[in-house]
Tab-separated table of N, CA and C and ligand atoms in Angstrom:
chain	number	residue	atom	x	y	z
T	1	UNK	N	-15.242	-2.702	-15.452
T	1	UNK	CA	-14.088	-2.839	-15.157
T	1	UNK	C	-13.580	-1.985	-14.305
T	2	UNK	N	-13.500	-2.969	-13.764
T	2	UNK	CA	-12.435	-2.302	-11.998
T	2	UNK	C	-10.628	-1.529	-11.931
T	3	UNK	N	-10.956	-0.631	-11.096
T	3	UNK	CA	-9.742	-0.128	-10.981
T	3	UNK	C	-8.184	-0.395	-9.311
T	4	UNK	N	-7.992	-1.153	-9.675
T	4	UNK	CA	-7.306	-2.150	-8.288
T	4	UNK	C	-6.249	-1.031	-7.315
T	5	UNK	N	-6.132	-0.490	-6.649
T	5	UNK	CA	-4.902	0.450	-5.891
T	5	UNK	C	-4.545	-0.292	-4.806
T	6	UNK	N	-2.873	-0.219	-4.919
T	6	UNK	CA	-2.756	-1.474	-3.459
T	6	UNK	C	-1.069	-1.135	-2.476
T	7	UNK	N	-1.601	0.034	-1.994
T	7	UNK	CA	-0.679	0.575	-1.430
T	7	UNK	C	0.085	-0.543	-0.194
T	8	UNK	N	1.556	-1.181	-0.717
T	8	UNK	CA	1.979	-1.884	-0.309
T	8	UNK	C	3.560	-0.973	-0.160
T	9	UNK	N	4.219	-2.034	0.378
T	9	UNK	CA	6.257	-1.266	0.975
T	9	UNK	C	6.225	-1.562	-0.301
T	10	UNK	N	7.478	-0.641	-0.515
T	10	UNK	CA	8.539	-0.477	-1.956
T	10	UNK	C	9.199	-2.484	-1.673
T	11	UNK	N	9.514	-3.011	-0.515
T	11	UNK	CA	10.108	-3.615	-0.175
T	11	UNK	C	10.419	-4.913	-0.750
T	12	UNK	N	8.677	-4.788	-1.544
T	12	UNK	CA	8.217	-5.814	-2.203
T	12	UNK	C	7.305	-5.826	-3.618
T	13	UNK	N	7.596	-4.188	-3.802
T	13	UNK	CA	6.930	-3.899	-5.350
T	13	UNK	C	7.576	-4.189	-6.385
T	14	UNK	N	8.221	-4.210	-6.487
T	14	UNK	CA	9.865	-4.937	-7.316
T	14	UNK	C	9.338	-6.547	-8.436
T	15	UNK	N	8.888	-7.164	-6.750
T	15	UNK	CA	8.530	-8.399	-6.668
T	15	UNK	C	6.794	-8.676	-7.720
T	16	UNK	N	6.028	-7.822	-7.291
T	16	UNK	CA	4.674	-7.411	-7.372
T	16	UNK	C	4.187	-7.117	-8.408
T	17	UNK	N	5.712	-6.160	-9.167
T	17	UNK	CA	5.230	-5.296	-10.679
T	17	UNK	C	5.369	-7.074	-11.436
T	18	UNK	N	6.706	-7.018	-11.479
T	18	UNK	CA	7.010	-8.180	-11.809
T	18	UNK	C	6.249	-10.203	-12.360
T	19	UNK	N	5.104	-9.889	-11.067
T	19	UNK	CA	3.829	-10.401	-11.049
T	19	UNK	C	2.736	-11.373	-11.230
T	20	UNK	N	2.451	-8.788	-11.594
T	20	UNK	CA	1.343	-8.825	-12.467
T	20	UNK	C	1.511	-8.685	-12.935
T	21	UNK	N	3.153	-8.407	-14.418
T	21	UNK	CA	3.641	-8.632	-15.820
T	21	UNK	C	3.186	-9.369	-16.054
T	22	UNK	N	3.570	-10.866	-15.358
T	22	UNK	CA	3.536	-11.945	-15.230
T	22	UNK	C	2.143	-12.653	-16.095
T	23	UNK	N	1.425	-12.697	-14.932
T	23	UNK	CA	0.227	-12.764	-14.852
T	23	UNK	C	-0.833	-12.312	-16.159
T	24	UNK	N	-0.855	-11.058	-16.999
T	24	UNK	CA	-0.742	-10.313	-18.167
T	24	UNK	C	-1.749	-8.942	-17.858
T	25	UNK	N	-1.321	-8.998	-16.959
T	25	UNK	CA	-1.253	-7.348	-16.353
T	25	UNK	C	-1.302	-6.186	-16.517
T	26	UNK	N	-1.667	-4.679	-16.363
T	26	UNK	CA	-0.470	-3.936	-16.481
T	26	UNK	C	-0.907	-2.899	-15.574
T	27	UNK	N	0.294	-2.167	-15.256
T	27	UNK	CA	0.132	-1.501	-14.028
T	27	UNK	C	1.159	-0.835	-13.690
T	28	UNK	N	0.963	0.187	-12.895
T	28	UNK	CA	1.708	1.432	-13.196
T	28	UNK	C	2.206	1.404	-11.315
T	29	UNK	N	3.193	1.698	-11.403
T	29	UNK	CA	3.353	2.254	-10.148
T	29	UNK	C	4.058	3.751	-9.165
T	30	UNK	N	3.563	4.161	-8.232
T	30	UNK	CA	3.228	5.602	-8.020
T	30	UNK	C	4.960	5.300	-6.345
T	31	UNK	N	5.230	6.852	-5.631
T	31	UNK	CA	5.938	6.083	-5.040
T	31	UNK	C	5.411	7.590	-4.298
T	32	UNK	N	4.590	6.725	-3.185
T	32	UNK	CA	4.052	7.539	-1.805
T	32	UNK	C	4.695	7.159	-1.046
T	33	UNK	N	3.540	8.172	0.135
T	33	UNK	CA	4.080	8.147	1.644
T	33	UNK	C	3.102	8.117	2.102
T	34	UNK	N	3.202	7.483	3.771
T	34	UNK	CA	2.117	7.176	4.384
T	34	UNK	C	2.140	8.678	4.991
T	35	UNK	N	0.784	8.564	5.990
T	35	UNK	CA	0.574	9.666	6.323
T	35	UNK	C	1.295	10.005	8.045
T	36	UNK	N	0.696	8.486	8.032
T	36	UNK	CA	1.559	7.854	9.745
T	36	UNK	C	2.356	8.037	10.372
T	37	UNK	N	3.813	6.989	9.322
T	37	UNK	CA	4.889	7.144	9.404
T	37	UNK	C	5.256	8.024	9.272
T	38	UNK	N	5.081	8.585	7.697
T	38	UNK	CA	5.374	9.731	6.993
T	38	UNK	C	7.055	9.487	6.192
T	39	UNK	N	6.553	7.997	5.862
T	39	UNK	CA	7.900	7.379	5.197
T	39	UNK	C	6.924	6.700	3.923
T	40	UNK	N	8.164	6.214	3.103
T	40	UNK	CA	8.191	5.863	1.297
T	40	UNK	C	6.875	4.515	0.863
T	41	UNK	N	5.943	4.673	0.991
T	41	UNK	CA	5.269	3.312	0.177
T	41	UNK	C	5.265	3.106	-1.071
T	42	UNK	N	4.581	1.996	-1.869
T	42	UNK	CA	4.762	2.649	-2.869
T	42	UNK	C	3.267	2.186	-3.238
T	43	UNK	N	2.284	2.861	-4.585
T	43	UNK	CA	1.330	2.520	-4.908
T	43	UNK	C	0.989	2.068	-6.061
T	44	UNK	N	0.506	0.461	-6.422
T	44	UNK	CA	0.416	0.345	-7.300
T	44	UNK	C	-1.479	0.628	-8.191
T	45	UNK	N	-1.301	1.031	-9.753
T	45	UNK	CA	-2.419	1.469	-9.108
T	45	UNK	C	-2.592	-0.013	-11.465
T	46	UNK	N	-3.803	-0.896	-11.733
T	46	UNK	CA	-3.781	-1.701	-12.175
T	46	UNK	C	-5.201	-1.771	-13.010
T	47	UNK	N	-5.990	-1.494	-14.222
T	47	UNK	CA	-6.864	-1.676	-14.477
T	47	UNK	C	-7.113	-2.967	-14.966
T	48	UNK	N	-8.568	-3.798	-14.756
T	48	UNK	CA	-8.025	-4.931	-14.451
T	48	UNK	C	-10.323	-5.376	-15.056
T	49	UNK	N	-10.162	-6.472	-15.474
T	49	UNK	CA	-11.678	-6.727	-15.382
T	49	UNK	C	-12.467	-6.862	-14.890
T	50	UNK	N	-13.644	-7.086	-14.174
T	50	UNK	CA	-13.830	-8.240	-13.363
T	50	UNK	C	-13.530	-9.111	-12.452
T	51	UNK	N	-13.703	-10.068	-13.487
T	51	UNK	CA	-13.707	-10.877	-12.927
T	51	UNK	C	-12.241	-12.033	-12.797
T	52	UNK	N	-10.787	-10.895	-12.953
T	52	UNK	CA	-10.247	-10.572	-12.635
T	52	UNK	C	-9.027	-10.342	-11.528
T	53	UNK	N	-10.543	-9.375	-10.867
T	53	UNK	CA	-10.098	-8.309	-9.999
T	53	UNK	C	-9.558	-10.010	-8.815
T	54	UNK	N	-9.880	-11.240	-8.453
T	54	UNK	CA	-9.087	-11.570	-7.896
T	54	UNK	C	-7.827	-12.494	-7.375
T	55	UNK	N	-7.338	-12.627	-8.882
T	55	UNK	CA	-6.585	-13.160	-9.244
T	55	UNK	C	-5.283	-11.955	-9.017
T	56	UNK	N	-5.687	-10.889	-8.814
T	56	UNK	CA	-4.759	-9.411	-9.175
T	56	UNK	C	-4.086	-9.494	-7.357
T	57	UNK	N	-5.949	-9.518	-6.463
T	57	UNK	CA	-6.001	-9.256	-4.729
T	57	UNK	C	-4.400	-10.715	-4.424
T	58	UNK	N	-5.153	-12.239	-4.915
T	58	UNK	CA	-4.278	-12.656	-4.669
T	58	UNK	C	-3.087	-12.601	-4.948
T	59	UNK	N	-2.717	-12.105	-6.109
T	59	UNK	CA	-0.631	-11.966	-6.670
T	59	UNK	C	-0.145	-10.616	-5.333
T	60	UNK	N	-1.233	-9.921	-5.001
T	60	UNK	CA	-0.727	-8.878	-4.165
T	60	UNK	C	-0.416	-9.360	-2.538
T	61	UNK	N	-1.545	-10.072	-1.970
T	61	UNK	CA	-2.001	-10.491	-0.965
T	61	UNK	C	-0.478	-11.407	-0.283
T	62	UNK	N	-0.344	-12.085	-1.565
T	62	UNK	CA	0.567	-13.114	-1.556
T	62	UNK	C	1.768	-13.217	-1.287
T	63	UNK	N	1.983	-11.466	-1.957
T	63	UNK	CA	3.686	-11.377	-2.038
T	63	UNK	C	3.950	-10.362	-1.375
T	64	UNK	N	3.231	-9.053	-0.367
T	64	UNK	CA	3.379	-8.427	0.353
T	64	UNK	C	3.408	-9.291	2.064
T	65	UNK	N	4.143	-8.402	2.196
T	65	UNK	CA	4.703	-9.416	4.075
T	65	UNK	C	3.953	-8.161	4.807
T	66	UNK	N	3.317	-8.677	5.904
T	66	UNK	CA	2.978	-7.399	6.663
T	66	UNK	C	5.051	-7.402	7.459
T	67	UNK	N	4.995	-6.044	8.283
T	67	UNK	CA	6.052	-6.556	9.316
T	67	UNK	C	6.077	-5.543	10.135
T	68	UNK	N	6.677	-5.848	10.920
T	68	UNK	CA	7.161	-5.023	12.626
T	68	UNK	C	7.514	-3.842	12.673
T	69	UNK	N	7.200	-2.833	12.975
T	69	UNK	CA	8.425	-1.717	12.874
T	69	UNK	C	8.038	-0.572	13.783
T	70	UNK	N	9.144	-0.062	13.979
T	70	UNK	CA	9.382	0.658	15.022
T	70	UNK	C	9.321	2.274	15.300
T	71	UNK	N	8.156	2.800	16.223
T	71	UNK	CA	8.514	4.420	15.588
T	71	UNK	C	8.173	4.979	16.969
T	72	UNK	N	8.096	6.118	17.248
T	72	UNK	CA	7.856	7.294	18.497
T	72	UNK	C	6.452	7.740	18.988
T	73	UNK	N	6.217	7.878	19.634
T	73	UNK	CA	4.933	8.943	19.908
T	73	UNK	C	4.765	9.854	19.982
T	74	UNK	N	3.853	10.609	19.400
T	74	UNK	CA	4.134	12.057	19.217
T	74	UNK	C	3.966	12.448	20.788
T	75	UNK	N	4.051	13.788	20.648
T	75	UNK	CA	4.699	15.018	21.551
T	75	UNK	C	3.271	14.969	22.083
T	76	UNK	N	2.355	14.456	23.041
T	76	UNK	CA	1.680	14.880	23.713
T	76	UNK	C	0.686	16.360	23.869
T	77	UNK	N	0.046	16.626	24.157
T	77	UNK	CA	-0.948	18.002	24.148
T	77	UNK	C	-0.337	18.237	25.979
T	78	UNK	N	-0.341	17.559	27.158
T	78	UNK	CA	0.176	18.431	28.505
T	78	UNK	C	1.805	19.192	28.777
T	79	UNK	N	1.789	19.474	29.157
T	79	UNK	CA	3.271	20.497	29.141
T	79	UNK	C	4.151	19.814	30.096
T	80	UNK	N	4.114	18.450	30.663
T	80	UNK	CA	4.778	18.410	31.193
T	80	UNK	C	5.900	17.399	30.251
T	81	UNK	N	7.497	17.478	30.798
T	81	UNK	CA	8.593	17.425	31.004
T	81	UNK	C	8.368	15.594	29.931
T	82	UNK	N	7.480	14.759	30.246
T	82	UNK	CA	7.549	13.693	29.705
T	82	UNK	C	7.122	13.240	28.103
T	83	UNK	N	5.895	14.618	28.051
T	83	UNK	CA	4.678	14.559	26.416
T	83	UNK	C	6.535	15.188	24.965
T	84	UNK	N	7.838	15.124	25.884
T	84	UNK	CA	8.203	16.187	24.554
T	84	UNK	C	9.205	14.934	24.800
T	85	UNK	N	9.365	13.655	25.190
T	85	UNK	CA	10.329	12.770	26.176
T	85	UNK	C	9.790	11.750	24.755
T	86	UNK	N	9.748	10.847	23.651
T	86	UNK	CA	9.602	10.095	22.127
T	86	UNK	C	9.635	9.455	23.231
T	87	UNK	N	8.681	8.277	22.623
T	87	UNK	CA	8.970	7.135	23.378
T	87	UNK	C	8.405	5.578	22.145
T	88	UNK	N	9.914	4.544	21.911
T	88	UNK	CA	9.882	4.161	20.982
T	88	UNK	C	7.608	2.955	21.066
T	89	UNK	N	7.611	2.982	20.084
T	89	UNK	CA	6.268	1.908	19.601
T	89	UNK	C	6.248	0.941	18.730
T	90	UNK	N	5.905	-0.097	18.816
T	90	UNK	CA	5.497	-1.292	18.146
T	90	UNK	C	4.915	-1.569	17.348
T	91	UNK	N	4.947	-0.931	15.710
T	91	UNK	CA	3.680	-1.315	14.992
T	91	UNK	C	3.768	-2.591	14.240
T	92	UNK	N	2.781	-2.995	13.228
T	92	UNK	CA	2.676	-3.776	12.469
T	92	UNK	C	2.052	-3.103	10.816
T	93	UNK	N	2.716	-2.900	10.500
T	93	UNK	CA	2.463	-2.434	9.527
T	93	UNK	C	2.411	-4.049	7.759
T	94	UNK	N	0.670	-2.824	7.240
T	94	UNK	CA	0.784	-3.849	6.541
T	94	UNK	C	1.878	-4.820	5.625
T	95	UNK	N	1.361	-5.765	5.249
T	95	UNK	CA	1.284	-6.657	3.767
T	95	UNK	C	0.400	-5.493	2.983
T	96	UNK	N	-0.454	-5.371	2.824
T	96	UNK	CA	-1.090	-4.179	1.260
T	96	UNK	C	-2.583	-3.511	1.829
T	97	UNK	N	-2.167	-2.868	1.932
T	97	UNK	CA	-3.919	-2.117	1.985
T	97	UNK	C	-4.819	-1.734	0.474
T	98	UNK	N	-5.685	-2.742	0.356
T	98	UNK	CA	-6.452	-2.560	-1.311
T	98	UNK	C	-7.849	-2.318	-1.743
T	99	UNK	N	-7.419	-1.522	-2.419
T	99	UNK	CA	-9.062	-0.064	-2.855
T	99	UNK	C	-9.411	-1.078	-4.174
T	100	UNK	N	-11.065	-1.233	-4.306
T	100	UNK	CA	-11.279	-1.494	-5.564
T	100	UNK	C	-12.481	-0.447	-6.513
T	101	UNK	N	-12.114	0.007	-7.010
T	101	UNK	CA	-12.419	0.668	-7.165
T	101	UNK	C	-13.807	0.738	-9.255
T	102	UNK	N	-14.995	0.850	-9.322
T	102	UNK	CA	-15.721	1.072	-10.303
T	102	UNK	C	-15.032	1.927	-11.089
T	103	UNK	N	-14.667	1.286	-12.567
T	103	UNK	CA	-13.943	2.646	-13.738
T	103	UNK	C	-15.366	2.759	-14.728
T	104	UNK	N	-15.606	4.159	-14.817
T	104	UNK	CA	-16.596	4.795	-15.586
T	104	UNK	C	-16.414	4.881	-16.984
T	105	UNK	N	-15.162	4.634	-17.357
T	105	UNK	CA	-14.810	4.804	-18.371
T	105	UNK	C	-13.989	4.916	-18.373
T	106	UNK	N	-13.381	3.291	-19.814
T	106	UNK	CA	-11.899	3.353	-20.011
T	106	UNK	C	-11.093	4.047	-21.406
T	107	UNK	N	-10.550	4.975	-21.562
T	107	UNK	CA	-10.047	5.155	-22.676
T	107	UNK	C	-8.739	5.442	-22.943
T	108	UNK	N	-7.778	4.396	-24.080
T	108	UNK	CA	-6.630	5.223	-25.045
T	108	UNK	C	-6.554	6.439	-25.871
T	109	UNK	N	-6.000	7.443	-25.867
T	109	UNK	CA	-6.247	7.823	-27.001
T	109	UNK	C	-5.459	8.048	-28.117
Y	1	2BA	P1	1.466	5.348	6.923
Y	1	2BA	O1	-0.305	6.555	6.731
Y	1	2BA	O2	2.131	5.842	6.653
Y	1	2BA	O3	0.903	3.774	7.887
Y	1	2BA	C1	1.547	2.993	8.233
Y	1	2BA	C2	1.320	1.823	9.607
Y	1	2BA	O4	1.098	2.928	10.854
Y	1	2BA	C3	0.452	1.528	9.270
Y	1	2BA	O5	-0.094	-0.538	8.723
Y	1	2BA	C4	-0.961	0.671	10.838
Y	1	2BA	O6	-0.392	0.052	11.344
Y	1	2BA	C5	-0.548	2.433	11.481
Y	1	2BA	N1	-1.128	3.233	12.270
Y	1	2BA	C6	-1.673	3.992	11.027
Y	1	2BA	N2	-2.697	4.917	11.221
Y	1	2BA	C7	-2.007	4.337	12.818
Y	1	2BA	C8	-2.915	5.749	13.213
Y	1	2BA	N3	-3.593	6.389	13.952
Y	1	2BA	N4	-2.161	5.116	14.995
Y	1	2BA	C9	-1.577	3.523	15.433
Y	1	2BA	N5	-1.187	2.633	14.888
Y	1	2BA	C10	-1.617	3.849	12.952
Y	1	2BA	P2	-1.559	-0.293	7.071
Y	1	2BA	O7	-2.140	-0.189	7.339
Y	1	2BA	O8	-0.161	-1.770	7.097
Y	1	2BA	O9	-0.758	0.907	6.249
Y	1	2BA	C11	-0.199	1.040	5.478
Y	1	2BA	C12	0.165	2.332	4.282
Y	1	2BA	O10	-1.510	2.387	3.316
Y	1	2BA	C13	-0.506	4.056	5.230
Y	1	2BA	O11	1.043	3.879	5.175
Y	1	2BA	C14	-0.548	4.172	4.050
Y	1	2BA	O12	0.003	4.776	3.280
Y	1	2BA	C15	-2.112	3.228	3.303
Y	1	2BA	N6	-3.549	3.340	4.006
Y	1	2BA	C16	-3.937	2.493	4.835
Y	1	2BA	N7	-5.144	2.561	4.680
Y	1	2BA	C17	-5.075	3.623	4.359
Y	1	2BA	C18	-6.910	4.297	3.867
Y	1	2BA	N8	-7.863	3.652	4.470
Y	1	2BA	N9	-6.873	5.358	2.786
Y	1	2BA	C19	-5.969	5.277	2.161
Y	1	2BA	N10	-4.770	5.303	3.037
Y	1	2BA	C20	-3.848	4.194	3.617
């Protein structure tokens, strides 16, 4: 058995969860926060048999859009006045970030 952890955009979460459910997968949704942008994202936890992992990844991959997002640079270490003026930069936020972990034991009690 594997545990799929997928960090996706909040806007894609409902759709991805619905498609996983329709595919017969159980899924748990966690409200999480990205360390870089410090804005909300969604982490899905999905325990699946090994041979189903590609199907789960495919559902997540197909339904998680990447987006361009504007953020601002953090203050630099120099003491110049420019280092305190935030500069907008454009970054590409995934898609999805997916981890697949081995499950040592799975038990429902
Ligand atoms: P955040 O940490 O808020 O990162 C959002 C996006 O900012 C990232 O998109 C990436 O494009 C950019 N980014 C992150 N760190 C950066 C840096 N030091 N310099 C420049 N740009 C940077 P994604 O790579 O698609 O990641 C989306 C979210 O997935 C992340 O949100 C984080 O919550 C999670 N994530 C990504 N890689 C991870 C990892 N190795 N471990 C744990 N969580 C991860």
